[in-house]
CSV table of C-alpha atoms in Angstrom, one decimal:
chain,number,residue,atom,x,y,z
A,103,MET,CA,7.4,-9.4,-20.9
A,104,TRP,CA,10.4,-8.5,-19.4
A,105,TYR,CA,11.1,-8.4,-23.2
A,106,TYR,CA,8.4,-5.2,-23.2
A,107,TYR,CA,9.5,-4.5,-20.4
A,108,SER,CA,13.3,-3.8,-21.1
A,109,THR,CA,11.7,-1.7,-24.8
A,110,GLY,CA,10.0,0.4,-22.2
A,111,ALA,CA,7.1,-1.1,-23.7
A,112,ILE,CA,4.5,-0.4,-21.1
A,113,VAL,CA,0.9,-1.4,-22.7
A,114,LYS,CA,2.6,-4.6,-24.5
A,115,CYS,CA,3.6,-5.4,-20.2
A,116,TYR,CA,0.3,-4.2,-19.3
A,117,ALA,CA,-1.7,-6.5,-21.9
A,118,TRP,CA,0.7,-9.5,-21.3
A,119,ALA,CA,0.6,-9.4,-17.3
A,120,GLY,CA,-3.5,-8.8,-18.1
A,121,ASP,CA,-3.7,-12.9,-20.2
A,122,VAL,CA,-1.7,-14.5,-17.3
A,123,ALA,CA,-3.5,-12.7,-14.5
A,124,ASN,CA,-6.9,-14.3,-16.4
A,125,PHE,CA,-4.8,-17.6,-15.6
A,126,VAL,CA,-4.3,-16.6,-12.2
A,127,GLY,CA,-7.2,-17.2,-11.3
A,128,LEU,CA,-8.8,-19.3,-13.6
A,129,LEU,CA,-5.8,-22.2,-11.5
A,130,GLY,CA,-6.6,-21.0,-8.5
A,131,LEU,CA,-3.2,-19.2,-7.6
A,132,HIS,CA,-4.3,-16.7,-5.8
A,133,VAL,CA,-6.2,-18.6,-3.3
A,134,SER,CA,-4.8,-21.1,-0.3
A,135,VAL,CA,-6.3,-23.7,1.2
A,136,GLY,CA,-8.5,-22.9,3.8
A,137,PHE,CA,-10.0,-19.2,1.9
A,138,GLU,CA,-11.1,-21.1,-0.8
A,139,PRO,CA,-14.8,-19.2,-2.3
A,140,LEU,CA,-18.2,-20.3,-1.0
A,141,SER,CA,-19.6,-23.0,-3.1
A,142,ARG,CA,-20.9,-26.1,-3.1
A,143,PHE,CA,-18.7,-27.5,-4.6
A,144,PRO,CA,-15.1,-29.3,-3.6
A,145,ALA,CA,-12.2,-28.1,-3.4
A,146,LYS,CA,-10.5,-29.8,-5.6
A,147,MET,CA,-13.2,-28.4,-8.2
A,148,LEU,CA,-13.1,-24.3,-7.8
A,149,PHE,CA,-10.2,-24.5,-10.5
A,150,LEU,CA,-8.4,-26.3,-12.8
A,151,LEU,CA,-5.0,-26.7,-10.9
A,152,GLY,CA,-6.3,-28.9,-7.9
A,153,SER,CA,-4.7,-29.0,-5.1
A,154,PRO,CA,-0.8,-28.8,-5.1
A,155,LYS,CA,0.3,-32.9,-3.8
A,156,ASN,CA,3.7,-31.8,-2.1
A,157,HIS,CA,5.2,-29.7,-0.7
A,158,ILE,CA,7.8,-28.2,-3.0
A,159,GLU,CA,4.1,-27.6,-5.5
A,160,ALA,CA,2.5,-25.9,-2.8
A,161,GLU,CA,5.0,-23.0,-2.5
A,162,THR,CA,6.1,-23.5,-6.7
A,163,VAL,CA,1.6,-21.6,-6.9
A,164,ARG,CA,2.6,-19.6,-4.0
A,165,ALA,CA,1.9,-16.7,-6.8
A,166,TYR,CA,1.4,-12.4,-6.2
A,167,VAL,CA,0.8,-11.3,-9.9
A,168,MET,CA,4.1,-9.3,-10.7
A,169,GLU,CA,2.0,-6.4,-12.6
A,170,LYS,CA,1.9,-5.0,-9.4
A,171,ILE,CA,5.5,-2.8,-10.1
A,172,VAL,CA,4.5,-3.9,-13.7
A,173,THR,CA,1.7,-0.7,-13.3
A,174,GLY,CA,3.0,1.0,-10.6
A,175,GLY,CA,4.1,3.9,-12.5
A,176,THR,CA,0.4,4.2,-14.5
A,177,VAL,CA,-3.1,5.0,-13.9
A,178,TRP,CA,-4.1,1.5,-15.3
A,179,PRO,CA,-6.4,-0.6,-12.7
A,180,LEU,CA,-4.6,-4.0,-11.4
A,181,GLN,CA,-6.0,-6.7,-13.4
A,182,ILE,CA,-6.3,-8.5,-9.4
A,183,SER,CA,-7.3,-7.0,-6.3
A,184,ASP,CA,-4.9,-7.8,-3.3
A,185,GLU,CA,-9.0,-8.4,-1.4
A,186,ASP,CA,-9.6,-11.4,-3.5
A,187,VAL,CA,-5.5,-12.7,-3.3
A,188,SER,CA,-5.3,-14.9,0.0
A,189,GLN,CA,-2.6,-17.4,-1.0
A,190,LEU,CA,0.6,-17.7,2.2
A,191,LEU,CA,3.3,-15.4,1.8
A,192,PRO,CA,6.0,-17.5,-0.1
A,193,CYS,CA,9.0,-19.1,1.9
A,194,ARG,CA,13.3,-18.4,1.5
A,195,LEU,CA,13.8,-18.9,-0.8
A,196,SER,CA,16.8,-20.8,0.1
A,197,ASP,CA,14.3,-23.4,1.3
A,198,PHE,CA,12.7,-23.0,-1.9
A,199,LEU,CA,15.5,-23.9,-4.3
A,200,SER,CA,16.2,-26.4,-2.3
A,201,GLY,CA,13.5,-28.0,-1.5
A,202,ASN,CA,12.8,-27.6,2.3
A,203,PHE,CA,9.2,-28.5,4.1
A,204,VAL,CA,8.6,-25.4,5.5
A,205,PRO,CA,5.7,-25.3,7.6
A,206,ILE,CA,2.8,-23.8,6.6
A,207,GLN,CA,1.0,-22.9,10.3
A,208,GLY,CA,1.5,-19.4,11.4
A,209,ARG,CA,3.2,-18.2,7.5
A,210,GLN,CA,1.5,-14.5,7.0
A,211,THR,CA,-0.9,-14.2,4.1
A,212,ILE,CA,-1.6,-10.6,2.2
A,213,PHE,CA,-3.4,-9.9,5.1
A,214,SER,CA,-2.3,-10.8,8.0
A,215,GLU,CA,-2.1,-7.7,10.5
A,216,ASN,CA,1.5,-5.8,11.2
A,217,VAL,CA,2.5,-8.1,8.4
A,218,HIS,CA,5.4,-5.1,7.3
A,219,SER,CA,6.2,-4.5,10.9
A,220,GLN,CA,7.2,-8.9,11.9
A,221,HIS,CA,9.3,-10.6,10.1
A,222,PRO,CA,9.4,-14.5,11.1
A,223,SER,CA,13.1,-15.3,11.3
A,224,LEU,CA,12.4,-19.0,8.9
A,225,THR,CA,10.6,-16.3,6.4
A,226,THR,CA,11.9,-14.4,6.1
A,227,ASP,CA,14.9,-13.1,3.0
A,228,SER,CA,15.5,-10.3,1.0
A,229,TRP,CA,13.0,-12.0,-1.6
A,230,THR,CA,10.5,-12.4,0.7
A,231,LEU,CA,11.8,-8.5,1.5
A,232,TYR,CA,10.9,-7.7,-1.9
A,233,ILE,CA,7.1,-9.1,-2.3
A,234,LYS,CA,6.5,-7.6,1.2
A,235,ALA,CA,7.4,-4.4,0.1
A,236,THR,CA,5.9,-5.0,-3.6
A,237,ILE,CA,2.7,-5.0,-1.6
A,238,LEU,CA,2.6,-2.1,-0.8
A,239,ILE,CA,3.0,-0.4,-3.8
A,240,SER,CA,-0.5,-2.0,-4.7
A,241,ARG,CA,-2.0,-1.0,-2.0
A,242,VAL,CA,-1.4,2.6,-2.5
A,243,LYS,CA,-2.1,2.2,-6.1
A,244,THR,CA,-5.8,0.8,-5.6
A,245,PHE,CA,-6.1,3.8,-2.4
A,246,ASN,CA,-5.1,6.1,-5.4
A,247,GLY,CA,-7.4,4.5,-7.7
A,248,ARG,CA,-10.3,4.5,-6.0
A,249,TYR,CA,-10.5,7.0,-3.8
A,250,ARG,CA,-13.6,9.2,-5.2
A,251,ILE,CA,-15.5,6.5,-6.3
A,252,LYS,CA,-15.2,5.2,-2.2
A,253,SER,CA,-15.9,8.9,-1.3
A,254,LYS,CA,-19.2,8.8,-3.2
A,255,LEU,CA,-20.7,6.2,-2.3
A,256,PRO,CA,-23.6,6.8,0.4
A,257,ALA,CA,-23.2,6.8,3.6
A,258,SER,CA,-19.2,6.0,2.9
A,259,GLY,CA,-18.1,8.3,5.8
A,260,ILE,CA,-14.7,9.3,3.6
A,261,PRO,CA,-13.9,12.5,3.6
A,262,SER,CA,-13.5,14.6,0.5
A,263,SER,CA,-10.0,14.9,1.8
A,264,PRO,CA,-8.1,11.7,0.7
A,265,THR,CA,-4.9,12.6,3.4
A,266,GLU,CA,-8.0,13.2,6.1
A,267,SER,CA,-8.6,9.7,6.0
A,268,GLU,CA,-7.5,6.9,8.2
A,269,GLU,CA,-6.1,4.9,4.9
A,270,PHE,CA,-4.6,7.4,4.1
A,271,HIS,CA,-2.6,7.8,7.5
A,272,ARG,CA,-2.7,3.8,7.7
A,273,LEU,CA,-1.0,3.4,4.2
A,274,ASP,CA,1.9,6.6,5.4
A,275,ARG,CA,2.0,4.7,8.5
A,276,GLU,CA,2.7,0.5,7.3
A,277,ILE,CA,4.9,2.3,5.0
A,278,ASN,CA,7.4,3.7,7.7
A,279,GLU,CA,7.5,0.7,9.9
A,280,PHE,CA,8.4,-1.2,7.1
A,281,THR,CA,11.7,1.0,5.7
A,282,GLN,CA,12.5,1.2,10.4
A,283,GLN,CA,11.9,-2.5,11.5
A,284,ILE,CA,14.0,-4.1,8.7
A,285,PRO,CA,15.2,-6.7,10.3
A,286,GLN,CA,18.6,-6.2,10.9
A,287,ALA,CA,21.3,-8.8,8.6
A,288,PHE,CA,19.0,-7.0,5.7
A,289,ARG,CA,19.3,-3.6,6.8
A,290,GLU,CA,22.0,-3.0,4.2
A,291,PRO,CA,21.6,-4.7,0.1
A,292,VAL,CA,25.3,-2.7,-0.8
A,293,LYS,CA,28.2,-4.8,0.6
A,294,THR,CA,31.1,-6.5,-1.1
A,295,SER,CA,28.6,-7.8,-3.9
A,296,ILE,CA,24.6,-6.7,-4.4
A,297,ASP,CA,20.7,-8.7,-4.3
A,298,PRO,CA,19.2,-7.3,-6.5
A,299,LEU,CA,15.9,-7.9,-4.9
A,300,LEU,CA,16.9,-6.7,-1.1
A,301,TYR,CA,18.1,-3.4,-3.3
A,302,MET,CA,15.2,-3.6,-4.6
A,303,ALA,CA,12.8,-3.8,-1.3
A,304,HIS,CA,15.2,-0.7,0.0
A,305,PHE,CA,13.4,1.4,-3.1
A,306,LEU,CA,9.9,-0.1,-3.4
A,307,PRO,CA,8.6,1.5,0.2
A,308,HIS,CA,10.5,5.0,-0.8
A,309,VAL,CA,8.0,4.6,-4.2
A,310,ALA,CA,5.0,3.8,-2.4
A,311,SER,CA,5.5,7.6,0.5
A,312,ILE,CA,5.9,9.4,-3.0
A,313,GLN,CA,3.2,7.8,-5.1
A,314,LEU,CA,0.8,9.1,-1.7
A,315,HIS,CA,1.9,11.9,-1.1
A,316,ASP,CA,2.5,12.7,-4.7
A,317,PRO,CA,-0.6,14.3,-4.9
A,318,HIS,CA,-1.3,16.4,-2.0
A,319,ALA,CA,2.1,17.7,-2.0
A,320,LYS,CA,2.6,21.8,-1.8
A,321,LEU,CA,6.4,22.4,-2.2
A,322,ASP,CA,6.6,25.4,-1.4
A,323,ASP,CA,5.3,24.5,2.8
A,324,PRO,CA,8.6,22.9,3.7
A,325,ASP,CA,5.7,21.5,7.3
A,326,ASN,CA,3.4,20.1,4.6
A,327,LEU,CA,3.9,16.7,5.6
A,328,SER,CA,3.2,15.5,2.5
A,329,THR,CA,5.7,17.9,0.9
A,330,GLN,CA,7.8,16.4,4.3
A,331,ARG,CA,7.7,12.9,2.8
A,332,LEU,CA,8.4,13.3,-0.2
A,333,ALA,CA,11.6,15.2,0.3
A,334,ALA,CA,13.4,11.6,3.0
A,335,ALA,CA,12.1,9.7,-0.4
A,336,VAL,CA,14.4,11.2,-2.8
A,337,ALA,CA,17.0,11.5,-0.1
A,338,SER,CA,17.3,8.2,0.7
A,339,MET,CA,16.6,6.4,-3.2
A,340,LEU,CA,19.4,8.8,-4.4
A,341,ASP,CA,21.0,7.5,-1.0
A,342,LEU,CA,20.6,3.6,-2.8
A,343,VAL,CA,21.6,5.2,-6.3
A,344,HIS,CA,24.4,6.7,-4.3
A,345,LYS,CA,25.9,3.7,-3.3
A,346,VAL,CA,25.2,1.5,-6.2
A,347,LEU,CA,27.2,3.5,-8.5
A,348,ALA,CA,30.6,3.3,-5.4
A,349,THR,CA,30.7,-0.5,-6.5
A,350,SER,CA,31.8,-2.0,-9.3
A,351,PHE,CA,28.5,-4.0,-10.3
A,352,ASP,CA,27.1,-3.6,-13.5
A,353,LEU,CA,23.4,-2.1,-13.6
A,354,ILE,CA,22.4,-4.8,-16.1
A,355,TYR,CA,22.0,-7.1,-13.6
A,356,LEU,CA,19.3,-5.3,-10.9
A,357,ASP,CA,15.6,-5.8,-10.8
A,358,HIS,CA,14.8,-4.2,-14.3
A,359,SER,CA,12.6,-2.4,-12.6
A,360,THR,CA,14.6,-1.0,-11.0
A,361,SER,CA,14.2,1.8,-13.7
A,362,PHE,CA,11.2,2.3,-12.0
A,363,CYS,CA,12.2,3.3,-9.5
A,364,TRP,CA,14.9,6.2,-11.2
A,365,PHE,CA,12.4,7.5,-12.6
A,366,VAL,CA,9.7,8.2,-10.0
A,367,ALA,CA,13.4,10.2,-7.8
A,368,GLY,CA,13.8,12.0,-10.6
A,369,ALA,CA,10.1,12.8,-11.5
A,370,THR,CA,10.1,13.9,-7.8
A,371,ILE,CA,13.4,16.4,-8.4
A,372,ILE,CA,11.8,18.1,-10.9
A,373,ARG,CA,8.8,19.0,-8.4
A,374,PHE,CA,11.6,19.9,-6.4
A,375,LEU,CA,14.4,22.2,-8.7
A,376,LYS,CA,10.3,23.6,-10.5
A,377,VAL,CA,10.1,25.1,-7.5
A,378,ALA,CA,13.4,26.3,-6.8
A,379,THR,CA,13.1,27.9,-9.7
A,380,GLU,CA,10.5,29.7,-9.5
A,381,GLN,CA,11.4,30.9,-6.2
A,382,GLY,CA,14.6,31.4,-7.0
A,383,ASN,CA,16.9,29.2,-5.2
A,384,GLN,CA,20.4,29.2,-7.2
A,385,ASP,CA,21.5,26.4,-4.8
A,386,SER,CA,18.6,25.0,-5.0
A,387,ILE,CA,18.7,24.6,-8.5
A,388,TRP,CA,22.6,23.3,-8.9
A,389,GLN,CA,21.8,21.2,-5.9
A,390,LEU,CA,18.6,19.2,-7.4
A,391,THR,CA,20.2,19.5,-10.5
A,392,GLN,CA,24.0,17.7,-9.0
A,393,ASN,CA,20.1,15.0,-7.7
A,394,LEU,CA,18.8,14.6,-11.3
A,395,GLN,CA,21.7,14.4,-12.9
A,396,THR,CA,22.7,11.1,-11.1
A,397,VAL,CA,19.5,10.1,-11.7
A,398,LYS,CA,20.0,9.7,-15.6
A,399,PHE,CA,23.3,9.4,-14.9
A,400,VAL,CA,22.0,6.0,-14.0
A,401,LEU,CA,20.1,5.7,-16.3
A,402,GLY,CA,21.3,6.4,-19.1
A,403,ASN,CA,24.6,3.4,-17.5
A,404,LEU,CA,21.0,1.0,-17.8
A,405,GLY,CA,19.6,2.8,-21.8
A,406,GLU,CA,23.3,2.2,-23.0
A,407,ARG,CA,21.7,-1.4,-23.5
A,408,THR,CA,17.5,-1.7,-22.8
A,409,THR,CA,15.9,1.0,-24.0
A,410,ALA,CA,14.0,1.6,-21.5
A,411,GLY,CA,16.5,4.1,-19.7
A,412,LEU,CA,17.3,6.4,-22.6
A,413,ARG,CA,12.6,6.0,-22.8
A,414,GLN,CA,12.7,7.2,-18.9
A,415,ILE,CA,15.7,10.5,-19.7
A,416,LYS,CA,13.6,11.0,-23.5
A,417,LEU,CA,10.3,11.6,-20.6
A,418,LEU,CA,12.3,13.1,-17.4
A,419,ASN,CA,13.4,15.6,-20.3
A,420,ASP,CA,10.1,16.5,-21.1
A,421,LEU,CA,8.7,16.3,-17.9
A,422,TYR,CA,11.3,18.9,-17.2
A,423,GLU,CA,10.4,20.8,-20.7
A,424,ASP,CA,7.2,21.0,-19.3
A,425,GLU,CA,7.7,22.0,-15.6
A,426,VAL,CA,10.8,23.5,-14.3
A,427,VAL,CA,11.8,25.7,-18.4
A,428,PRO,CA,8.1,28.1,-18.3
A,429,ALA,CA,8.4,28.5,-14.4
A,430,SER,CA,12.2,30.0,-15.8
A,431,LYS,CA,10.2,32.3,-18.0
A,432,ARG,CA,8.4,32.5,-15.4
A,433,ASN,CA,11.1,33.7,-12.9
A,434,ALA,CA,13.5,35.7,-15.4
A,435,GLY,CA,12.0,36.6,-18.2
A,436,GLN,CA,14.7,33.9,-19.9
A,437,LEU,CA,16.3,30.2,-19.0
A,438,VAL,CA,18.2,30.5,-15.3
A,439,GLN,CA,21.4,30.5,-15.7
A,440,MET,CA,23.6,28.2,-13.6
A,441,HIS,CA,25.1,28.3,-10.7
A,442,GLY,CA,28.6,29.2,-10.9
A,443,SER,CA,30.9,26.4,-9.7
A,444,ALA,CA,28.1,24.1,-12.1
A,445,PRO,CA,30.4,22.1,-15.2
A,446,ASP,CA,29.1,23.9,-17.3
A,447,THR,CA,28.5,27.5,-16.7
A,448,SER,CA,27.0,28.4,-19.7
A,449,ALA,CA,24.7,26.5,-20.7
A,450,SER,CA,21.5,27.7,-19.5
A,451,ILE,CA,19.2,24.8,-17.8
A,452,THR,CA,18.0,22.9,-20.6
A,453,GLU,CA,21.0,22.4,-22.1
A,454,ALA,CA,22.8,21.2,-19.2
A,455,PHE,CA,19.3,18.5,-19.0
A,456,SER,CA,19.8,17.8,-22.8
A,457,PHE,CA,21.2,14.2,-22.4
């Protein structure tokens, strides 16, 4: 699957994830002991794999499908719903690799209360934080994909406006709690070395926030809550980008899905750039342009060895052409010229964004 992902073949990734998801269900990897479906048959007969024979095998089968990340940038439905996943969250990666026994009593699940704000020390590391961040992506995607259906159900009691719903505010709260309550030992993903999983654990909540608020943001209104959330998310993501660029770390060794996070940041910057262009705010245009160029730089660095980075740059260019260029023409009758202190003062914004 990672080959398809690195080449930008997202349709093949989605199809591959669907095949894997079918086996997850057949093997029972999504079910934890005590949460088996109601049936008159014994638990060992419900799934092909049967019960784990020892604690190492038990930890091996703890599954949370990678499709959550692969399909995070699409509107396609998830193959496995979180409502069907009762598996325990994994132990620390070091314990798994060492074969250490980790008691299952008190272990968290996807549906554990305060799972994003409480992080037991004996089962918390960059790997488990990464899984928890992925859960946020999954929940937001499910909310966005099912809201209109739920709101039309008889006696659903769900408001017509998503931003007025309790689920919307709960998701917003969970995202903020997770980012604010990451344990002290895991607050900084970029030190003398970089932990790719922890880097993603810090990035994904901001992606989830953008996906939750993007459909509702009124970017010409700075007091709009969703607009504020988008601005805060982009600022945090750019900070993470600058931190990794300040090191000699080879970006190819980051998690493959990091480029998706960078792309989401770039697409959101373009939304802000469109509004700044319509308003003729040259200072904002220049700053946003620099921010977008930074995103394209890291994608280009990745694109030197994988196709995904180059394809995401092309998507950003296409999005820019669709959003910002028409706004420039409406505002001034011609393309807005770059700010005097920009790298190329003679180039139009379109030329400045060509890669």
